[in-house]
Amino acid sequence: MAPQKKRADSNPDLEDQNILVKDANIWTGHGFTRGSILIEEGRIRKTSRRTDAGRHEAIDASGLCALPGLIDVHVHLRDMGLAYKEDFATGTAAAAAGGFTTVLDMPNTLPPTDTPRRLVEKEREASKKARVNIGFHAAAVPEAKTTQALARAGAFSLKLYMPKPIAPFNVEDDAQIRQLMNNAREARIPVTVHAEDIVSRKETPATDSFRQLADGRPPIFETRAVERIVRIQRQTGCKVHFCHLTLKSSLDKIAAESSSVTSEVTPHHLWLSQRVLEKVGWKAWMVPPLRSEAERRRLLSATCSGASDVVASDHAPHTVGEKERQPGSSLPGVPGLETELPLMLTLVSKGTLNLSLLVKLLADNPARIFGLRSKAKLRPGYDGDVILVDLKKRSRIDSSKFFSKAKFSPFDGMTTKGALVSTIVSGRLVYHDGEMLGKEGCGPVLRSSFSS
Ligand code: NCD
Ligand code: ZN
């Protein structure tokens, strides 16, 4: 199983981006076909029944499934001023160990990603540290000019945090959101939305417990936010992607809209309910909060029937010290990059989710929505981003082994079925069987191409 190193020929600068994945069950988009994938100079050259490694490195994938590299469109890799929580090296190591060959980073950093200059600074830092493909979302800003500039600089979306906007927005004012969406449509960049209409809260909730804290952000906040944003989207025609939705009713509402409006759910809202929050407290505290068991079941069953477009981790690392505080002071967010794939594969092994839908939710749809045209297919000409998966392997979630700096998880101790074995990014074996092989800086920095 260990990869055998061989010398490559052709362009010496790209020689470490040649690899032959031998004897895999290759995902075709509908099922599997047995064969090998030849990646040359970072791109898939061919898939065929029999291919000679020649002088390329080869990896024996017999008994394993080759899937397109997964794409996580919602991660907080922090870095810059918040590098003590996570940085591009550790965050992308967590991505590689989780089967994600591409991640899109959120803008609520220090400083926030709210100007083209700050976007470029992040890109520069990431180019020295990233181990997988990385692109950046920017903050929603009120000015048309900055919106245009952020889109031209390669931002993948403008993120609107309804509970606490990064730039000075009055989210209660429909006219301001309409202006944002008009600016975004003209710049051909999507708006991503954290949909909680928190301004409608009448009194400050009591915060004796995490459960009370969660009750202070009830489902109606999401419902109202989705309704308002959808109504304004219809007037503007802007592309809108809703982040981490928690209610089946939100998914249904969005599915009934045009294909410009898309939805995302997280593994924690699919797997965990308020019961877990009551039991483990800070380890399961995130926003939007976990919902009732009945709501969780509805969300899971809707997602497994294809009602959601995307599953994303909302990987939100913090230090244990920042989490362990009292309810109200504990920071919301949990790391998710290293638990998402085993959890989703476990749903496949139980027969709850089919593998075809898993690949759509974690690769095809993210690529389509965010314009990653050369990704998510194992076909000649596509990027050489491939993962190898053992569908039968059982493991136990153990956050002390995470590559992420955030070594805690509400899933700790859970047994999963279906595990990642290898991650190949642009033809480089970055992760294999517990070992991080990819060097810092080997991951490409991506710029969006919505307007091209
Ligand atoms: C996120 C974070 O920590 O950046 N936390 C979370 O609970 N999801 C912020 C956010 O996505 O709202
Ligand atoms: Zn988030």
GROMACS .gro file of C-alpha atoms and ligand atoms in nm:
model
  465
    1MET     CA    1   0.000   0.000   0.000
    2ALA     CA    2   0.293   0.238   0.062
    3PRO     CA    3   0.357   0.462  -0.237
    4GLN     CA    4   0.664   0.372  -0.441
    5LYS     CA    5   0.874   0.669  -0.545
    6LYS     CA    6   0.996   0.667  -0.903
    7ARG     CA    7   1.163   0.934  -1.108
    8ALA     CA    8   0.944   1.122  -1.352
    9ASP     CA    9   1.028   1.262  -1.692
   10SER     CA   10   0.889   1.562  -1.887
   11ASN     CA   11   0.882   1.907  -1.724
   12PRO     CA   12   1.115   1.881  -1.421
   13ASP     CA   13   0.933   2.166  -1.241
   14LEU     CA   14   0.613   1.962  -1.245
   15GLU     CA   15   0.764   1.619  -1.198
   16ASP     CA   16   0.626   1.583  -0.845
   17GLN     CA   17   0.279   1.634  -0.992
   18ASN     CA   18   0.280   1.306  -1.183
   19ILE     CA   19   0.123   1.002  -1.020
   20LEU     CA   20  -0.049   0.680  -1.120
   21VAL     CA   21  -0.337   0.564  -0.901
   22LYS     CA   22  -0.340   0.191  -0.974
   23ASP     CA   23  -0.631  -0.054  -0.967
   24ALA     CA   24  -0.891   0.162  -0.794
   25ASN     CA   25  -1.268   0.150  -0.809
   26ILE     CA   26  -1.305   0.478  -0.995
   27TRP     CA   27  -1.616   0.689  -0.944
   28THR     CA   28  -1.774   0.761  -1.284
   29GLY     CA   29  -2.054   0.989  -1.169
   30HIS     CA   30  -2.305   0.701  -1.145
   31GLY     CA   31  -2.109   0.405  -1.015
   32PHE     CA   32  -1.764   0.252  -1.014
   33THR     CA   33  -1.538   0.115  -1.283
   34ARG     CA   34  -1.218  -0.072  -1.206
   35GLY     CA   35  -0.902   0.092  -1.341
   36SER     CA   36  -0.619   0.336  -1.300
   37ILE     CA   37  -0.594   0.714  -1.306
   38LEU     CA   38  -0.290   0.872  -1.464
   39ILE     CA   39  -0.221   1.225  -1.344
   40GLU     CA   40   0.046   1.423  -1.527
   41GLU     CA   41   0.164   1.772  -1.443
   42GLY     CA   42  -0.121   1.809  -1.195
   43ARG     CA   43  -0.404   1.713  -1.432
   44ILE     CA   44  -0.585   1.391  -1.505
   45ARG     CA   45  -0.437   1.259  -1.829
   46LYS     CA   46  -0.644   0.943  -1.858
   47THR     CA   47  -0.840   0.680  -1.674
   48SER     CA   48  -0.812   0.331  -1.814
   49ARG     CA   49  -0.823  -0.038  -1.727
   50ARG     CA   50  -0.452  -0.086  -1.765
   51THR     CA   51  -0.190   0.185  -1.750
   52ASP     CA   52   0.182   0.149  -1.709
   53ALA     CA   53   0.334   0.374  -1.443
   54GLY     CA   54   0.634   0.432  -1.668
   55ARG     CA   55   0.866   0.639  -1.459
   56HIS     CA   56   0.590   0.799  -1.252
   57GLU     CA   57   0.525   0.746  -0.883
   58ALA     CA   58   0.252   0.484  -0.839
   59ILE     CA   59   0.009   0.418  -0.559
   60ASP     CA   60  -0.163   0.081  -0.528
   61ALA     CA   61  -0.532   0.152  -0.469
   62SER     CA   62  -0.667  -0.200  -0.497
   63GLY     CA   63  -0.974  -0.248  -0.279
   64LEU     CA   64  -1.016   0.130  -0.245
   65CYS     CA   65  -1.260   0.374  -0.406
   66ALA     CA   66  -1.128   0.676  -0.593
   67LEU     CA   67  -1.358   0.976  -0.559
   68PRO     CA   68  -1.314   1.333  -0.683
   69GLY     CA   69  -1.135   1.544  -0.420
   70LEU     CA   70  -1.395   1.697  -0.188
   71ILE     CA   71  -1.466   2.070  -0.176
   72ASP     CA   72  -1.555   2.246   0.149
   73VAL     CA   73  -1.700   2.586   0.066
   74HIS     CA   74  -1.732   2.699   0.429
   75VAL     CA   75  -1.426   2.689   0.653
   76HIS     CA   76  -1.274   2.936   0.898
   77LEU     CA   77  -0.900   2.880   0.869
   78ARG     CA   78  -0.834   3.195   1.075
   79ASP     CA   79  -0.459   3.270   1.036
   80MET     CA   80  -0.329   3.628   1.031
   81GLY     CA   81  -0.425   3.779   1.370
   82LEU     CA   82  -0.611   3.467   1.482
   83ALA     CA   83  -0.338   3.216   1.391
   84TYR     CA   84  -0.330   3.096   1.752
   85LYS     CA   85  -0.667   2.923   1.679
   86GLU     CA   86  -0.568   2.783   1.338
   87ASP     CA   87  -0.343   2.882   1.049
   88PHE     CA   88  -0.332   2.799   0.680
   89ALA     CA   89  -0.080   2.517   0.738
   90THR     CA   90  -0.277   2.340   1.013
   91GLY     CA   91  -0.620   2.417   0.865
   92THR     CA   92  -0.528   2.276   0.524
   93ALA     CA   93  -0.359   1.977   0.691
   94ALA     CA   94  -0.696   1.911   0.860
   95ALA     CA   95  -0.860   1.949   0.517
   96ALA     CA   96  -0.623   1.697   0.357
   97ALA     CA   97  -0.673   1.452   0.645
   98GLY     CA   98  -1.048   1.492   0.593
   99GLY     CA   99  -1.047   1.429   0.217
  100PHE     CA  100  -1.090   1.793   0.114
  101THR     CA  101  -0.867   1.896  -0.174
  102THR     CA  102  -1.026   2.243  -0.196
  103VAL     CA  103  -1.145   2.479   0.076
  104LEU     CA  104  -1.299   2.827   0.067
  105ASP     CA  105  -1.206   3.038   0.368
  106MET     CA  106  -1.446   3.277   0.543
  107PRO     CA  107  -1.368   3.649   0.592
  108ASN     CA  108  -1.435   3.698   0.969
  109THR     CA  109  -1.065   3.712   1.045
  110LEU     CA  110  -0.829   3.966   1.200
  111PRO     CA  111  -0.816   4.178   0.991
  112PRO     CA  112  -1.137   4.086   0.808
  113THR     CA  113  -1.118   4.011   0.434
  114ASP     CA  114  -1.299   4.329   0.334
  115THR     CA  115  -1.067   4.498   0.084
  116PRO     CA  116  -0.880   4.368  -0.221
  117ARG     CA  117  -0.551   4.449  -0.046
  118ARG     CA  118  -0.643   4.231   0.252
  119LEU     CA  119  -0.756   3.955   0.017
  120VAL     CA  120  -0.419   3.964  -0.160
  121GLU     CA  121  -0.237   3.958   0.178
  122LYS     CA  122  -0.427   3.643   0.272
  123GLU     CA  123  -0.352   3.487  -0.066
  124ARG     CA  124   0.018   3.563  -0.018
  125GLU     CA  125   0.023   3.408   0.329
  126ALA     CA  126  -0.174   3.103   0.208
  127SER     CA  127   0.061   3.049  -0.087
  128LYS     CA  128   0.344   2.988   0.165
  129LYS     CA  129   0.146   2.754   0.389
  130ALA     CA  130  -0.150   2.580   0.221
  131ARG     CA  131  -0.143   2.206   0.150
  132VAL     CA  132  -0.466   2.191  -0.051
  133ASN     CA  133  -0.636   2.429  -0.297
  134ILE     CA  134  -0.757   2.736  -0.112
  135GLY     CA  135  -0.979   3.025  -0.215
  136PHE     CA  136  -1.132   3.312  -0.019
  137HIS     CA  137  -1.472   3.458   0.049
  138ALA     CA  138  -1.480   3.833   0.120
  139ALA     CA  139  -1.699   4.032   0.355
  140ALA     CA  140  -2.019   4.191   0.222
  141VAL     CA  141  -1.938   4.559   0.179
  142PRO     CA  142  -2.181   4.843   0.102
  143GLU     CA  143  -1.987   5.010  -0.182
  144ALA     CA  144  -2.028   4.900  -0.547
  145LYS     CA  145  -1.667   4.993  -0.625
  146THR     CA  146  -1.517   4.773  -0.352
  147THR     CA  147  -1.753   4.492  -0.452
  148GLN     CA  148  -1.624   4.511  -0.811
  149ALA     CA  149  -1.265   4.520  -0.691
  150LEU     CA  150  -1.312   4.219  -0.460
  151ALA     CA  151  -1.472   4.022  -0.743
  152ARG     CA  152  -1.185   4.112  -0.980
  153ALA     CA  153  -0.932   4.017  -0.711
  154GLY     CA  154  -1.080   3.665  -0.710
  155ALA     CA  155  -1.313   3.652  -0.407
  156PHE     CA  156  -1.556   3.360  -0.424
  157SER     CA  157  -1.847   3.540  -0.258
  158LEU     CA  158  -1.947   3.828  -0.039
  159LYS     CA  159  -2.044   3.693   0.302
  160LEU     CA  160  -2.331   3.862   0.479
  161TYR     CA  161  -2.335   3.784   0.853
  162MET     CA  162  -2.688   3.889   0.939
  163PRO     CA  163  -2.632   3.858   1.317
  164LYS     CA  164  -2.326   4.085   1.312
  165PRO     CA  165  -2.218   4.224   0.975
  166ILE     CA  166  -1.844   4.281   0.929
  167ALA     CA  167  -1.890   4.606   0.737
  168PRO     CA  168  -2.135   4.871   0.861
  169PHE     CA  169  -2.465   4.737   0.730
  170ASN     CA  170  -2.808   4.786   0.877
  171VAL     CA  171  -2.941   4.437   0.808
  172GLU     CA  172  -3.288   4.544   0.924
  173ASP     CA  173  -3.306   4.769   0.619
  174ASP     CA  174  -3.419   4.578   0.308
  175ALA     CA  175  -3.295   4.864   0.088
  176GLN     CA  176  -2.935   4.811   0.205
  177ILE     CA  177  -2.951   4.438   0.136
  178ARG     CA  178  -3.107   4.508  -0.204
  179GLN     CA  179  -2.820   4.745  -0.284
  180LEU     CA  180  -2.567   4.480  -0.178
  181MET     CA  181  -2.734   4.221  -0.403
  182ASN     CA  182  -2.754   4.462  -0.698
  183ASN     CA  183  -2.384   4.542  -0.658
  184ALA     CA  184  -2.301   4.171  -0.636
  185ARG     CA  185  -2.507   4.085  -0.944
  186GLU     CA  186  -2.332   4.353  -1.145
  187ALA     CA  187  -1.993   4.226  -1.025
  188ARG     CA  188  -2.109   3.868  -1.099
  189ILE     CA  189  -2.019   3.746  -0.751
  190PRO     CA  190  -2.253   3.543  -0.527
  191VAL     CA  191  -2.366   3.654  -0.182
  192THR     CA  192  -2.328   3.391   0.092
  193VAL     CA  193  -2.560   3.441   0.388
  194HIS     CA  194  -2.556   3.350   0.756
  195ALA     CA  195  -2.933   3.350   0.786
  196GLU     CA  196  -3.039   3.443   1.139
  197ASP     CA  197  -3.262   3.749   1.167
  198ILE     CA  198  -3.138   3.820   1.518
  199VAL     CA  199  -3.239   4.184   1.516
  200SER     CA  200  -3.596   4.067   1.568
  201ARG     CA  201  -3.508   3.949   1.923
  202LYS     CA  202  -3.716   4.135   2.180
  203GLU     CA  203  -3.529   4.062   2.501
  204THR     CA  204  -3.186   3.936   2.593
  205PRO     CA  205  -3.216   3.564   2.663
  206ALA     CA  206  -3.108   3.418   2.996
  207THR     CA  207  -2.773   3.247   2.967
  208ASP     CA  208  -2.748   3.009   3.261
  209SER     CA  209  -2.704   2.713   3.030
  210PHE     CA  210  -2.607   2.638   2.671
  211ARG     CA  211  -2.961   2.518   2.614
  212GLN     CA  212  -3.099   2.859   2.715
  213LEU     CA  213  -2.843   3.023   2.492
  214ALA     CA  214  -2.963   2.809   2.201
  215ASP     CA  215  -3.327   2.889   2.284
  216GLY     CA  216  -3.233   3.256   2.244
  217ARG     CA  217  -3.168   3.188   1.873
  218PRO     CA  218  -3.487   2.997   1.781
  219PRO     CA  219  -3.579   2.849   1.439
  220ILE     CA  220  -3.803   3.147   1.360
  221PHE     CA  221  -3.490   3.365   1.325
  222GLU     CA  222  -3.375   3.143   1.039
  223THR     CA  223  -3.720   3.125   0.881
  224ARG     CA  224  -3.756   3.504   0.879
  225ALA     CA  225  -3.406   3.557   0.746
  226VAL     CA  226  -3.455   3.308   0.462
  227GLU     CA  227  -3.789   3.463   0.368
  228ARG     CA  228  -3.649   3.817   0.361
  229ILE     CA  229  -3.334   3.728   0.168
  230VAL     CA  230  -3.529   3.518  -0.086
  231ARG     CA  231  -3.777   3.804  -0.137
  232ILE     CA  232  -3.496   4.052  -0.204
  233GLN     CA  233  -3.309   3.800  -0.422
  234ARG     CA  234  -3.614   3.778  -0.649
  235GLN     CA  235  -3.604   4.154  -0.700
  236THR     CA  236  -3.234   4.154  -0.787
  237GLY     CA  237  -3.152   3.822  -0.955
  238CYS     CA  238  -2.827   3.800  -0.757
  239LYS     CA  239  -2.678   3.457  -0.682
  240VAL     CA  240  -2.738   3.369  -0.316
  241HIS     CA  241  -2.595   3.075  -0.124
  242PHE     CA  242  -2.742   3.011   0.223
  243CYS     CA  243  -2.488   2.880   0.476
  244HIS     CA  244  -2.547   2.619   0.748
  245LEU     CA  245  -2.927   2.589   0.737
  246THR     CA  246  -3.090   2.395   1.018
  247LEU     CA  247  -3.455   2.354   0.911
  248LYS     CA  248  -3.618   2.135   0.649
  249SER     CA  249  -3.860   2.420   0.579
  250SER     CA  250  -3.565   2.643   0.478
  251LEU     CA  251  -3.436   2.377   0.235
  252ASP     CA  252  -3.784   2.335   0.084
  253LYS     CA  253  -3.830   2.709   0.040
  254ILE     CA  254  -3.492   2.742  -0.134
  255ALA     CA  255  -3.547   2.434  -0.354
  256ALA     CA  256  -3.864   2.600  -0.487
  257GLU     CA  257  -3.666   2.908  -0.601
  258SER     CA  258  -3.453   2.949  -0.914
  259SER     CA  259  -3.117   2.773  -0.944
  260SER     CA  260  -2.951   3.104  -0.844
  261VAL     CA  261  -3.048   3.030  -0.483
  262THR     CA  262  -2.867   2.742  -0.315
  263SER     CA  263  -2.854   2.579   0.027
  264GLU     CA  264  -2.597   2.426   0.260
  265VAL     CA  265  -2.619   2.212   0.574
  266THR     CA  266  -2.350   2.097   0.818
  267PRO     CA  267  -2.277   1.747   0.950
  268HIS     CA  268  -2.333   1.868   1.308
  269HIS     CA  269  -2.690   1.978   1.239
  270LEU     CA  270  -2.752   1.647   1.058
  271TRP     CA  271  -2.613   1.432   1.339
  272LEU     CA  272  -2.662   1.618   1.666
  273SER     CA  273  -2.955   1.773   1.852
  274GLN     CA  274  -3.007   1.989   2.161
  275ARG     CA  275  -2.981   1.673   2.370
  276VAL     CA  276  -2.610   1.662   2.287
  277LEU     CA  277  -2.574   2.032   2.364
  278GLU     CA  278  -2.730   1.971   2.706
  279LYS     CA  279  -2.492   1.680   2.764
  280VAL     CA  280  -2.158   1.811   2.639
  281GLY     CA  281  -2.212   2.191   2.656
  282TRP     CA  282  -1.932   2.401   2.503
  283LYS     CA  283  -1.808   2.122   2.276
  284ALA     CA  284  -2.140   2.137   2.090
  285TRP     CA  285  -2.192   2.514   2.104
  286MET     CA  286  -2.206   2.673   1.761
  287VAL     CA  287  -2.428   2.912   1.566
  288PRO     CA  288  -2.686   2.855   1.438
  289PRO     CA  289  -2.737   2.629   1.742
  290LEU     CA  290  -2.835   2.263   1.743
  291ARG     CA  291  -3.210   2.208   1.710
  292SER     CA  292  -3.465   1.965   1.854
  293GLU     CA  293  -3.432   1.594   1.779
  294ALA     CA  294  -3.748   1.606   1.564
  295GLU     CA  295  -3.608   1.896   1.359
  296ARG     CA  296  -3.273   1.720   1.321
  297ARG     CA  297  -3.445   1.411   1.183
  298ARG     CA  298  -3.642   1.618   0.935
  299LEU     CA  299  -3.326   1.796   0.819
  300LEU     CA  300  -3.139   1.467   0.778
  301SER     CA  301  -3.414   1.299   0.586
  302ALA     CA  302  -3.463   1.604   0.359
  303THR     CA  303  -3.089   1.625   0.292
  304CYS     CA  304  -3.070   1.254   0.211
  305SER     CA  305  -3.359   1.302  -0.033
  306GLY     CA  306  -3.164   1.569  -0.219
  307ALA     CA  307  -3.331   1.881  -0.073
  308SER     CA  308  -2.996   2.049   0.005
  309ASP     CA  309  -2.732   2.149  -0.250
  310VAL     CA  310  -2.421   2.133  -0.033
  311VAL     CA  311  -2.282   1.984   0.287
  312ALA     CA  312  -2.005   2.200   0.436
  313SER     CA  313  -1.821   2.168   0.766
  314ASP     CA  314  -1.834   2.529   0.895
  315HIS     CA  315  -1.496   2.432   1.045
  316ALA     CA  316  -1.471   2.697   1.319
  317PRO     CA  317  -1.167   2.635   1.542
  318HIS     CA  318  -1.117   2.805   1.879
  319THR     CA  319  -0.887   2.726   2.170
  320VAL     CA  320  -1.028   2.505   2.444
  321GLY     CA  321  -0.982   2.802   2.681
  322GLU     CA  322  -1.211   3.017   2.464
  323LYS     CA  323  -1.470   2.738   2.452
  324GLU     CA  324  -1.468   2.623   2.816
  325ARG     CA  325  -1.605   2.954   2.944
  326GLN     CA  326  -1.955   3.006   3.085
  327PRO     CA  327  -2.251   3.004   2.842
  328GLY     CA  328  -2.269   3.354   2.694
  329SER     CA  329  -1.888   3.393   2.698
  330SER     CA  330  -1.797   3.061   2.533
  331LEU     CA  331  -1.713   3.120   2.166
  332PRO     CA  332  -1.941   2.944   1.916
  333GLY     CA  333  -1.799   2.704   1.657
  334VAL     CA  334  -1.655   2.353   1.629
  335PRO     CA  335  -1.384   2.204   1.407
  336GLY     CA  336  -1.536   1.986   1.136
  337LEU     CA  337  -1.290   1.915   0.855
  338GLU     CA  338  -1.164   1.588   1.002
  339THR     CA  339  -1.502   1.444   1.101
  340GLU     CA  340  -1.721   1.532   0.803
  341LEU     CA  341  -1.627   1.258   0.556
  342PRO     CA  342  -1.631   0.967   0.806
  343LEU     CA  343  -1.971   1.090   0.933
  344MET     CA  344  -2.114   1.117   0.581
  345LEU     CA  345  -1.970   0.778   0.482
  346THR     CA  346  -2.131   0.631   0.794
  347LEU     CA  347  -2.467   0.752   0.663
  348VAL     CA  348  -2.385   0.574   0.336
  349SER     CA  349  -2.298   0.253   0.521
  350LYS     CA  350  -2.630   0.268   0.709
  351GLY     CA  351  -2.818   0.308   0.380
  352THR     CA  352  -2.944   0.654   0.485
  353LEU     CA  353  -2.754   0.839   0.209
  354ASN     CA  354  -2.647   0.714  -0.130
  355LEU     CA  355  -2.290   0.761  -0.242
  356SER     CA  356  -2.397   0.938  -0.558
  357LEU     CA  357  -2.567   1.209  -0.351
  358LEU     CA  358  -2.266   1.229  -0.118
  359VAL     CA  359  -2.040   1.312  -0.415
  360LYS     CA  360  -2.293   1.570  -0.539
  361LEU     CA  361  -2.316   1.739  -0.197
  362LEU     CA  362  -1.943   1.739  -0.128
  363ALA     CA  363  -1.792   1.791  -0.473
  364ASP     CA  364  -2.016   1.842  -0.780
  365ASN     CA  365  -2.252   2.104  -0.642
  366PRO     CA  366  -1.986   2.307  -0.456
  367ALA     CA  367  -1.782   2.315  -0.781
  368ARG     CA  368  -2.084   2.424  -0.986
  369ILE     CA  369  -2.205   2.691  -0.742
  370PHE     CA  370  -1.862   2.848  -0.691
  371GLY     CA  371  -1.741   2.818  -1.052
  372LEU     CA  372  -1.462   2.563  -0.994
  373ARG     CA  373  -1.494   2.434  -1.347
  374SER     CA  374  -1.187   2.210  -1.358
  375LYS     CA  375  -1.278   2.024  -1.040
  376ALA     CA  376  -1.503   1.744  -0.910
  377LYS     CA  377  -1.474   1.497  -1.200
  378LEU     CA  378  -1.237   1.207  -1.253
  379ARG     CA  379  -1.203   1.271  -1.625
  380PRO     CA  380  -0.918   1.365  -1.857
  381GLY     CA  381  -0.842   1.737  -1.846
  382TYR     CA  382  -0.975   1.787  -1.492
  383ASP     CA  383  -0.746   1.881  -1.201
  384GLY     CA  384  -0.563   1.588  -1.043
  385ASP     CA  385  -0.753   1.613  -0.713
  386VAL     CA  386  -0.843   1.260  -0.605
  387ILE     CA  387  -0.916   1.086  -0.276
  388LEU     CA  388  -0.897   0.718  -0.193
  389VAL     CA  389  -1.155   0.586   0.046
  390ASP     CA  390  -1.205   0.252   0.225
  391LEU     CA  391  -1.584   0.214   0.253
  392LYS     CA  392  -1.562  -0.068   0.508
  393LYS     CA  393  -1.300   0.065   0.748
  394ARG     CA  394  -1.426   0.141   1.097
  395SER     CA  395  -1.266   0.413   1.307
  396ARG     CA  396  -1.330   0.606   1.624
  397ILE     CA  397  -1.334   0.985   1.628
  398ASP     CA  398  -1.048   1.108   1.846
  399SER     CA  399  -0.996   1.485   1.846
  400SER     CA  400  -0.658   1.452   2.021
  401LYS     CA  401  -0.531   1.320   1.685
  402PHE     CA  402  -0.665   1.610   1.477
  403PHE     CA  403  -0.421   1.802   1.254
  404SER     CA  404  -0.635   2.108   1.335
  405LYS     CA  405  -0.517   2.316   1.632
  406ALA     CA  406  -0.869   2.278   1.777
  407LYS     CA  407  -0.842   1.945   1.956
  408PHE     CA  408  -1.202   1.895   2.066
  409SER     CA  409  -1.516   1.766   1.899
  410PRO     CA  410  -1.878   1.698   1.989
  411PHE     CA  411  -1.829   1.370   1.799
  412ASP     CA  412  -1.544   1.239   2.017
  413GLY     CA  413  -1.573   0.865   2.080
  414MET     CA  414  -1.820   0.804   1.798
  415THR     CA  415  -1.755   0.498   1.580
  416THR     CA  416  -1.769   0.559   1.206
  417LYS     CA  417  -1.771   0.326   0.907
  418GLY     CA  418  -1.594   0.442   0.592
  419ALA     CA  419  -1.257   0.617   0.609
  420LEU     CA  420  -1.019   0.826   0.404
  421VAL     CA  421  -0.691   0.658   0.308
  422SER     CA  422  -0.518   0.903   0.071
  423THR     CA  423  -0.555   1.258  -0.054
  424ILE     CA  424  -0.399   1.367  -0.382
  425VAL     CA  425  -0.391   1.738  -0.468
  426SER     CA  426  -0.284   1.840  -0.820
  427GLY     CA  427  -0.113   1.504  -0.864
  428ARG     CA  428   0.076   1.522  -0.532
  429LEU     CA  429   0.018   1.269  -0.257
  430VAL     CA  430  -0.048   1.510   0.031
  431TYR     CA  431  -0.193   1.270   0.290
  432HIS     CA  432  -0.160   0.895   0.319
  433ASP     CA  433  -0.272   0.661   0.594
  434GLY     CA  434  -0.232   0.897   0.889
  435GLU     CA  435   0.076   1.074   0.754
  436MET     CA  436   0.090   1.434   0.629
  437LEU     CA  437   0.321   1.420   0.328
  438GLY     CA  438   0.233   1.751   0.159
  439LYS     CA  439   0.472   2.033   0.237
  440GLU     CA  440   0.353   2.377   0.341
  441GLY     CA  441   0.287   2.584   0.029
  442CYS     CA  442   0.220   2.292  -0.206
  443GLY     CA  443  -0.152   2.382  -0.223
  444PRO     CA  444  -0.259   2.612  -0.508
  445VAL     CA  445  -0.424   2.945  -0.423
  446LEU     CA  446  -0.744   2.982  -0.625
  447ARG     CA  447  -0.912   3.292  -0.763
  448SER     CA  448  -1.276   3.289  -0.869
  449SER     CA  449  -1.360   3.311  -1.237
  450PHE     CA  450  -1.727   3.416  -1.230
  451SER     CA  451  -1.681   3.694  -1.479
  452SER     CA  452  -1.466   3.502  -1.733
  453NCD     C1  453  -1.821   3.088   1.335
  453NCD     C2  454  -1.680   3.126   1.373
  453NCD     O1  455  -1.633   3.087   1.479
  453NCD     O2  456  -1.615   3.194   1.293
  453NCD     N1  457  -1.884   3.018   1.444
  453NCD     C3  458  -1.988   2.934   1.436
  453NCD     O3  459  -2.041   2.893   1.540
  453NCD     N2  460  -2.035   2.893   1.320
  453NCD     C4  461  -1.894   3.212   1.300
  453NCD     C5  462  -2.009   3.189   1.211
  453NCD     O4  463  -1.999   3.114   1.112
  453NCD     O5  464  -2.112   3.252   1.236
  454ZN      ZN  465  -1.914   2.981   0.952
   0.00000   0.00000   0.00000
